Amino acid sequence: MKLYELTIHELHEKLKNKEVSSVEATREVFSRIDAVEDKVRSFVTITRDEALKQAEDADKRIAAGDIRPLTGIPIAVKDIFCTKGIRTTCSSKILETFIPPYDSTVVAKLKEEGAVILGKTNMDEFAMGSSTETSFFGITRNPWDLARVPGGSSGGSASSVAASECIASIGTDTGGSIRQPASCCGIVGLKPTYGRVSRYGMIAFASSLDQGGPMTKDVMDASIMLQAIAGHDRMDSTSVGIAVPDYSKALSGNIKGLRIGLPKEYFIEGMDREVDESVRKAVKDMEKLGAEVVEITLPHTEYAVAVYYLVATAEASSNLARFDGAKYGYRAKNAKDLLDMYKRSRAEGFGSEVKRRIMLGTYALSSGYYDAYYLKAQKARTLIKKDFDDAFKKCDVIVTPTAPTPAFKIGEKTADPLQMYLSDIFTISVNLAGVPAISLPCGFTGSNLPIGLQIIGKGFDEETVLRAAHSYEQATEWHKKRANL
Ligand code: GLN
């Protein structure tokens, strides 16, 4: 096996035993990037010099006996996390030249661990999308089939892992943006409970929904990365002070007696046949491992997409007001006056999907429509959250498909925003409820496209989610398949 194909825990063993150095591993990963990046285009910015310097520092730490699970491990970071001195674009023209003066907490924690940051990955502009096609910097391709999208919005983070252009990556998830691209690219993606991971320095899309999390080659890696980034942060008042457990202890492999809830609303007519079959087979496999299946209901599921597109756009319209050409980022030239400068900077700096969201959100919040749209959506959100509370009285985890279809063709859904929005039909409720969920590979279609299984847990119970996912993963071989590029 090549070094770039290894998982975090496999490379960690080699670093610990001094079989390889971090500089060697990092160089190998860059040679892989050089070989495949033209085809895949996972990155907006590659930070080769900084990464090699970090690898040297990691080797010094290792030589001094200070090795942690991520020390010396080459990692890619979604271009939504602020990185001190390294441009952070959110894949938008409006931030094309923005160089943050500080690190986001997630990045600061990764650096503290001694991780090596290879670069910033491509995404849908401001994380709005499900295909990475709305990036100002061009599209990213799916390593399993270059004619297809990698999913989104963390498409570059997913493709970089699937193409072995990094050992693992970090993404964000507002309505599915870690899990859906993980599903499309055949990797593991974990959206933690809202409040588990600090959002400080993570450029805000919808503040009540956004959460950063790991995108990895297997479940153990997801647990290692979550361990590194989780925890309270005084810089984010929505991060929660609940103690971070030792996630490695959750990987016991034992799910005897675990109650798996299958929501009838998620196994519906019209779903892709191969997705349906693979997910049902995965549930059978989990039963063989000792889990018990119970039928549950999440009765307000049908409102989730509508609620999300009111709440998320309302929050986005407020969050994105700060990009006005005055403080930082793109500023239009030849403006007549201040107002004209604001208008032109925003008109020229934002792409069409972002503008659509700002307009939708502004409308939903306007005084004449607030009660009918935003307030009503908030009430429905409470009902969706209650659905999960009720369901978790009967089960320990909920299992569903991650996405209704495998990765779709580039251009297939760009003309019809509603079709694109439906890609997240199975992931969105989880963000509205604030609970954690993982996507992991559970099969392939006849044309060799990965299929993802979603396991949803109770708030702050990432341990059970990881335990269930790990136990299933270890009983199957899906996570060992790598894309041929
Ligand atoms: N695809 C959804 C959207 O476009 C979710 C994106 C995300 O999770 N960031 O809003």
XYZ file of C-alpha atoms and ligand atoms in Angstrom:
495
model
C 0.000 0.000 0.000
C 1.193 3.515 -0.799
C 1.533 5.897 2.130
C -1.153 8.196 0.729
C -3.646 5.342 0.785
C -3.312 4.802 4.523
C -5.811 5.772 7.185
C -4.905 8.079 10.081
C -4.443 5.171 12.478
C -2.341 3.160 10.018
C -0.014 6.073 9.258
C 0.141 6.913 12.964
C 1.537 3.418 13.686
C 4.234 3.886 11.060
C 5.165 7.324 12.381
C 5.238 6.042 15.940
C 7.455 3.088 15.019
C 9.698 5.454 13.029
C 9.136 3.406 9.854
C 8.466 6.664 8.019
C 8.731 10.351 8.796
C 5.976 12.881 8.416
C 8.055 14.678 5.775
C 8.225 11.476 3.723
C 4.509 10.836 4.081
C 3.661 14.453 3.240
C 5.884 14.372 0.142
C 4.172 11.181 -1.023
C 0.765 12.753 -0.577
C 1.892 15.753 -2.625
C 3.153 13.440 -5.367
C -0.325 11.908 -5.417
C -1.883 15.371 -5.586
C 0.435 16.205 -8.498
C -0.640 13.024 -10.281
C -4.432 13.307 -9.951
C -5.389 16.875 -9.045
C -5.790 17.964 -12.681
C -8.510 15.359 -13.074
C -10.298 15.777 -9.749
C -9.693 19.403 -8.695
C -10.298 18.987 -4.973
C -8.328 22.066 -3.910
C -8.767 25.825 -4.143
C -5.376 26.468 -2.530
C -2.443 24.092 -1.948
C -0.035 25.101 0.831
C 2.957 22.953 -0.023
C 5.713 24.985 1.688
C 3.760 25.507 4.905
C 2.790 21.818 4.963
C 6.380 20.608 4.605
C 7.416 22.976 7.381
C 4.628 21.585 9.605
C 5.779 18.056 8.734
C 9.335 18.919 9.835
C 7.982 20.295 13.104
C 5.908 17.141 13.556
C 8.996 14.974 13.020
C 10.797 16.948 15.715
C 7.905 16.388 18.092
C 7.850 12.692 17.307
C 11.611 12.458 17.838
C 11.089 14.095 21.233
C 8.526 11.429 22.119
C 5.501 13.732 21.854
C 3.231 11.950 19.383
C -0.539 12.315 19.397
C -2.980 10.553 17.060
C -2.849 13.349 14.445
C 0.805 14.363 14.782
C 2.410 14.377 11.345
C -0.793 13.333 9.521
C -1.490 15.186 6.212
C -4.990 16.638 6.258
C -7.097 18.795 3.907
C -9.407 21.528 5.226
C -12.589 22.876 3.630
C -12.069 26.447 2.447
C -14.724 27.702 4.865
C -12.428 27.472 7.926
C -10.310 30.558 8.529
C -6.597 29.847 8.333
C -4.188 32.499 9.595
C -2.127 33.904 6.736
C -3.650 31.483 4.186
C -6.444 32.754 1.987
C -9.916 31.530 2.835
C -12.413 31.984 0.022
C -15.562 29.970 0.791
C -15.217 29.311 -2.967
C -16.614 32.794 -3.613
C -15.311 35.623 -5.745
C -16.232 37.975 -2.910
C -13.514 36.371 -0.735
C -11.083 35.516 -3.537
C -8.234 37.421 -1.910
C -9.300 37.295 1.759
C -6.442 36.319 4.086
C -7.714 35.807 7.642
C -5.688 37.249 10.533
C -6.571 34.276 12.761
C -7.190 30.518 12.772
C -10.627 28.999 13.274
C -10.768 26.926 16.459
C -10.966 23.675 14.468
C -7.792 24.546 12.560
C -6.048 25.759 15.733
C -6.865 22.427 17.396
C -5.584 20.432 14.425
C -2.360 22.437 14.524
C -1.998 21.871 18.264
C -2.227 18.150 17.601
C 0.605 18.522 15.089
C -1.449 17.744 11.979
C -0.042 18.808 8.601
C -2.405 21.026 6.598
C -2.045 20.375 2.865
C -4.419 23.027 1.597
C -7.976 24.291 1.341
C -10.607 22.259 -0.462
C -13.212 23.330 -2.982
C -16.875 23.640 -2.027
C -20.153 25.095 -3.186
C -20.020 28.881 -2.791
C -20.706 29.667 0.883
C -21.614 25.959 1.326
C -24.848 26.451 -0.633
C -25.326 23.423 -2.819
C -25.110 19.651 -3.106
C -22.688 19.206 -5.979
C -19.718 21.621 -5.664
C -20.839 23.104 -8.986
C -21.508 26.581 -7.564
C -17.842 27.216 -6.683
C -16.307 30.353 -8.225
C -13.146 28.273 -8.755
C -14.731 25.645 -10.985
C -16.164 22.209 -10.449
C -14.696 19.241 -8.569
C -15.119 15.766 -10.032
C -16.050 12.491 -8.391
C -12.993 10.179 -8.237
C -15.227 7.133 -8.904
C -16.533 8.624 -12.154
C -15.091 11.883 -13.424
C -18.312 12.702 -15.296
C -20.152 12.902 -11.969
C -20.300 15.366 -9.090
C -18.625 14.553 -5.752
C -21.700 15.820 -3.901
C -21.591 18.983 -1.842
C -21.092 21.330 -0.386
C -17.910 19.715 1.059
C -17.213 18.127 -2.336
C -13.492 18.905 -2.414
C -13.014 17.517 1.088
C -14.789 14.300 0.046
C -13.016 13.902 -3.301
C -9.603 14.577 -1.755
C -10.102 11.678 0.669
C -11.563 9.366 -1.996
C -8.736 10.195 -4.429
C -6.105 9.675 -1.679
C -4.968 13.299 -2.015
C -4.915 13.465 1.788
C -5.201 11.058 4.694
C -8.397 12.699 5.960
C -10.225 15.998 5.716
C -12.561 18.358 7.515
C -15.920 19.522 6.174
C -19.014 21.345 7.376
C -22.641 20.312 7.371
C -25.646 22.657 7.439
C -28.167 20.389 5.721
C -26.075 17.403 4.671
C -22.819 18.837 3.352
C -20.552 16.356 5.133
C -22.731 13.270 4.807
C -24.052 13.590 1.247
C -20.606 14.095 -0.377
C -19.213 11.320 1.848
C -21.958 9.078 0.492
C -21.268 10.119 -3.121
C -17.516 9.523 -2.735
C -17.586 6.268 -0.726
C -16.026 7.639 2.464
C -17.071 8.228 6.086
C -18.494 11.629 7.093
C -19.639 12.580 10.579
C -21.820 15.559 11.457
C -21.477 16.028 15.210
C -24.251 17.255 17.510
C -24.859 21.003 17.171
C -22.603 22.574 19.800
C -20.106 19.681 19.973
C -17.526 21.412 17.724
C -16.712 25.122 17.854
C -17.907 27.249 14.952
C -15.454 30.051 15.731
C -13.730 31.090 12.525
C -15.927 28.855 10.393
C -17.572 31.230 7.930
C -21.258 31.246 8.816
C -23.963 30.083 6.407
C -26.875 29.266 8.776
C -25.617 29.666 12.322
C -28.250 27.510 14.021
C -27.477 24.560 11.722
C -23.766 24.727 10.786
C -21.419 22.177 12.297
C -17.888 21.090 11.328
C -16.836 17.466 11.290
C -14.496 14.727 10.011
C -14.420 13.193 6.519
C -12.297 10.067 6.619
C -11.489 6.657 5.130
C -12.954 4.726 8.043
C -14.920 5.059 11.270
C -11.916 4.834 13.586
C -10.404 7.834 11.802
C -13.657 9.752 12.271
C -13.493 9.071 16.003
C -9.845 10.192 16.167
C -10.591 13.425 14.380
C -13.712 14.153 16.393
C -11.661 13.678 19.557
C -9.250 16.352 18.345
C -11.802 18.998 17.361
C -14.665 18.522 19.869
C -15.207 20.507 23.031
C -16.321 23.791 24.491
C -14.774 26.981 23.172
C -15.226 30.289 24.929
C -15.083 31.954 21.493
C -18.323 30.212 20.425
C -21.208 30.698 22.827
C -23.172 27.918 21.122
C -20.469 25.341 21.794
C -21.479 23.206 24.734
C -19.571 22.491 27.933
C -20.433 18.786 28.119
C -17.225 16.784 28.704
C -15.775 15.108 25.613
C -15.723 11.334 26.124
C -12.933 9.033 24.961
C -14.387 8.088 21.573
C -11.927 5.251 21.004
C -13.698 3.355 23.811
C -16.892 3.465 21.746
C -15.355 1.257 19.075
C -16.048 -1.985 20.923
C -17.478 -3.756 17.914
C -20.427 -4.925 19.965
C -23.967 -3.933 18.992
C -25.820 -6.814 20.638
C -29.216 -5.560 21.711
C -28.779 -2.157 20.041
C -32.211 -0.955 18.914
C -32.174 0.355 15.344
C -35.128 2.509 14.341
C -36.238 2.436 10.712
C -38.415 5.461 9.938
C -41.125 4.491 7.510
C -41.014 7.983 5.933
C -37.464 7.331 4.699
C -38.152 4.103 2.822
C -40.430 5.420 0.155
C -41.609 4.692 -3.367
C -39.468 6.184 -6.054
C -36.179 5.819 -4.255
C -33.265 4.574 -6.336
C -33.573 0.782 -6.379
C -29.895 0.033 -5.741
C -29.765 2.497 -2.842
C -32.859 0.941 -1.304
C -31.476 -2.595 -1.671
C -28.045 -1.774 -0.238
C -29.494 0.002 2.780
C -31.935 -2.827 3.513
C -29.091 -5.326 3.196
C -27.005 -3.243 5.638
C -29.844 -3.315 8.143
C -29.980 -7.131 7.792
C -26.221 -7.284 8.380
C -26.618 -5.208 11.543
C -29.346 -7.574 12.709
C -26.956 -10.482 12.226
C -24.526 -8.632 14.487
C -27.163 -8.667 17.211
C -29.052 -5.418 16.669
C -32.836 -5.319 16.953
C -34.921 -3.540 14.347
C -37.911 -1.451 15.387
C -40.209 0.451 13.099
C -40.493 4.126 14.010
C -42.115 7.202 12.578
C -40.826 10.733 12.017
C -44.175 12.178 10.975
C -43.073 15.715 10.100
C -40.392 14.577 7.638
C -42.351 15.898 4.662
C -41.912 19.481 5.904
C -38.159 19.283 6.444
C -36.970 20.567 3.075
C -39.397 23.509 3.128
C -38.525 24.391 6.732
C -34.814 24.173 6.007
C -35.014 26.463 2.977
C -36.767 29.106 5.075
C -34.604 28.872 8.219
C -31.271 28.440 6.405
C -31.906 31.198 3.868
C -33.177 33.588 6.561
C -30.003 33.081 8.571
C -27.850 33.281 5.454
C -29.396 36.593 4.401
C -28.392 38.026 7.752
C -24.939 36.388 7.919
C -23.973 37.401 4.400
C -24.856 41.058 4.995
C -21.288 41.547 6.240
C -19.847 41.073 2.748
C -20.315 44.625 1.525
C -17.012 45.512 -0.095
C -16.165 47.908 2.731
C -14.410 45.803 5.360
C -12.735 43.003 3.411
C -13.095 40.964 0.286
C -14.033 42.026 -3.212
C -14.839 45.713 -3.844
C -16.361 46.870 -7.138
C -14.499 49.574 -8.987
C -15.907 52.887 -10.215
C -18.759 53.109 -7.716
C -20.639 56.422 -7.672
C -21.131 56.528 -3.917
C -21.179 54.271 -0.862
C -24.543 52.645 -1.586
C -23.549 52.034 -5.177
C -20.315 50.443 -3.938
C -22.243 48.057 -1.665
C -24.651 47.130 -4.414
C -22.079 46.572 -7.107
C -19.679 44.683 -4.861
C -22.434 42.257 -3.880
C -23.856 42.005 -7.396
C -20.430 41.242 -8.850
C -19.028 39.255 -5.910
C -21.776 36.698 -5.232
C -22.799 33.894 -7.580
C -26.388 33.225 -8.589
C -27.186 30.483 -6.017
C -25.992 32.721 -3.178
C -28.097 35.588 -4.494
C -31.122 33.305 -4.742
C -30.673 32.327 -1.077
C -30.217 35.933 0.099
C -33.381 36.983 -1.718
C -35.388 34.043 -0.378
C -34.180 34.660 3.167
C -34.766 38.403 3.040
C -38.290 37.752 1.806
C -39.004 35.208 4.568
C -37.835 37.707 7.194
C -39.603 40.780 5.794
C -42.214 42.243 8.135
C -45.215 41.337 5.981
C -44.195 37.691 5.593
C -42.277 36.929 8.782
C -45.182 35.224 10.571
C -46.303 33.284 7.521
C -42.859 31.947 6.640
C -40.042 32.337 9.151
C -42.083 32.008 12.339
C -44.080 29.115 10.945
C -40.884 27.380 9.845
C -39.490 27.740 13.367
C -42.612 26.129 14.794
C -42.401 23.265 12.324
C -38.724 22.895 13.221
C -39.747 22.318 16.835
C -42.111 19.567 15.688
C -39.343 17.933 13.656
C -37.081 18.004 16.705
C -39.860 16.473 18.791
C -40.231 13.664 16.222
C -36.655 12.670 16.998
C -37.152 12.944 20.779
C -40.170 10.644 20.513
C -38.418 8.193 18.186
C -35.426 7.909 20.508
C -37.711 6.632 23.262
C -38.051 3.472 21.152
C -34.578 3.105 19.658
C -30.895 3.911 20.209
C -30.023 4.922 16.645
C -31.981 5.588 13.467
C -30.800 4.093 10.183
C -31.651 5.543 6.759
C -30.085 6.023 3.336
C -27.828 9.109 3.295
C -28.986 10.305 -0.126
C -31.831 9.213 -2.396
C -29.470 8.522 -5.337
C -25.795 7.841 -5.947
C -23.630 10.670 -7.362
C -25.395 12.333 -10.282
C -23.910 13.634 -13.534
C -22.233 17.025 -13.722
C -24.831 19.511 -14.989
C -27.754 17.133 -14.376
C -29.437 19.237 -11.690
C -28.038 22.735 -12.157
C -31.012 23.969 -14.159
C -33.540 22.969 -11.500
C -32.749 24.213 -7.978
C -35.602 22.195 -6.452
C -34.188 18.920 -7.802
C -30.830 19.901 -6.341
C -32.435 20.732 -2.967
C -34.013 17.268 -2.842
C -30.548 15.652 -2.702
C -30.612 16.437 1.010
C -34.043 15.088 1.775
C -32.640 12.440 4.174
C -29.989 14.601 5.841
C -31.720 17.930 6.493
C -33.968 16.900 9.412
C -30.887 15.900 11.382
C -29.551 19.475 11.253
C -32.950 20.927 12.125
C -33.045 18.636 15.185
C -29.375 19.280 16.026
C -28.536 15.590 16.510
C -25.392 13.746 15.283
C -25.261 11.474 12.230
C -22.664 9.585 10.249
C -22.587 8.404 6.645
C -20.531 5.345 5.772
C -20.245 3.184 2.664
C -22.711 0.286 2.454
C -22.376 -0.867 -1.137
C -21.895 0.049 -4.770
C -24.209 0.334 -7.738
C -23.854 -1.831 -10.838
C -21.813 0.976 -12.379
C -19.438 1.084 -9.400
C -20.764 4.192 -7.643
C -20.671 4.227 -3.831
C -23.838 4.124 -1.721
C -24.021 5.627 1.773
C -25.749 4.474 4.953
C -26.797 7.107 7.486
C -26.818 6.360 11.225
C -28.429 9.057 13.373
C -27.990 9.293 17.159
C -29.317 11.165 20.175
C -27.866 14.584 20.939
C -24.281 14.266 22.283
C -24.362 10.510 21.784
C -21.719 10.332 19.057
C -20.387 7.290 20.919
C -23.358 5.093 20.012
C -23.314 6.366 16.433
C -19.619 5.512 16.144
C -20.084 2.134 17.824
C -22.900 1.132 15.453
C -21.021 2.398 12.393
C -17.753 0.748 13.394
C -19.361 -2.586 14.123
C -21.083 -2.642 10.703
C -17.960 -1.410 8.934
C -15.733 -4.071 10.478
C -18.143 -6.789 9.353
C -17.987 -5.564 5.730
C -15.333 -4.681 3.149
C -16.818 -1.519 1.590
C -14.449 0.884 3.325
C -11.437 -0.889 1.836
C -12.375 -0.113 -1.769
C -10.438 2.760 -3.324
C -11.291 4.684 -6.494
C -9.130 3.826 -9.502
C -7.757 7.003 -10.968
N -27.319 21.200 0.121
C -27.826 21.971 1.210
C -27.880 23.423 0.810
O -27.658 23.667 -0.322
C -26.954 21.776 2.423
C -25.671 22.472 2.318
C -24.830 22.330 3.547
O -25.023 21.438 4.367
N -23.929 23.263 3.706
O -28.137 24.284 1.570
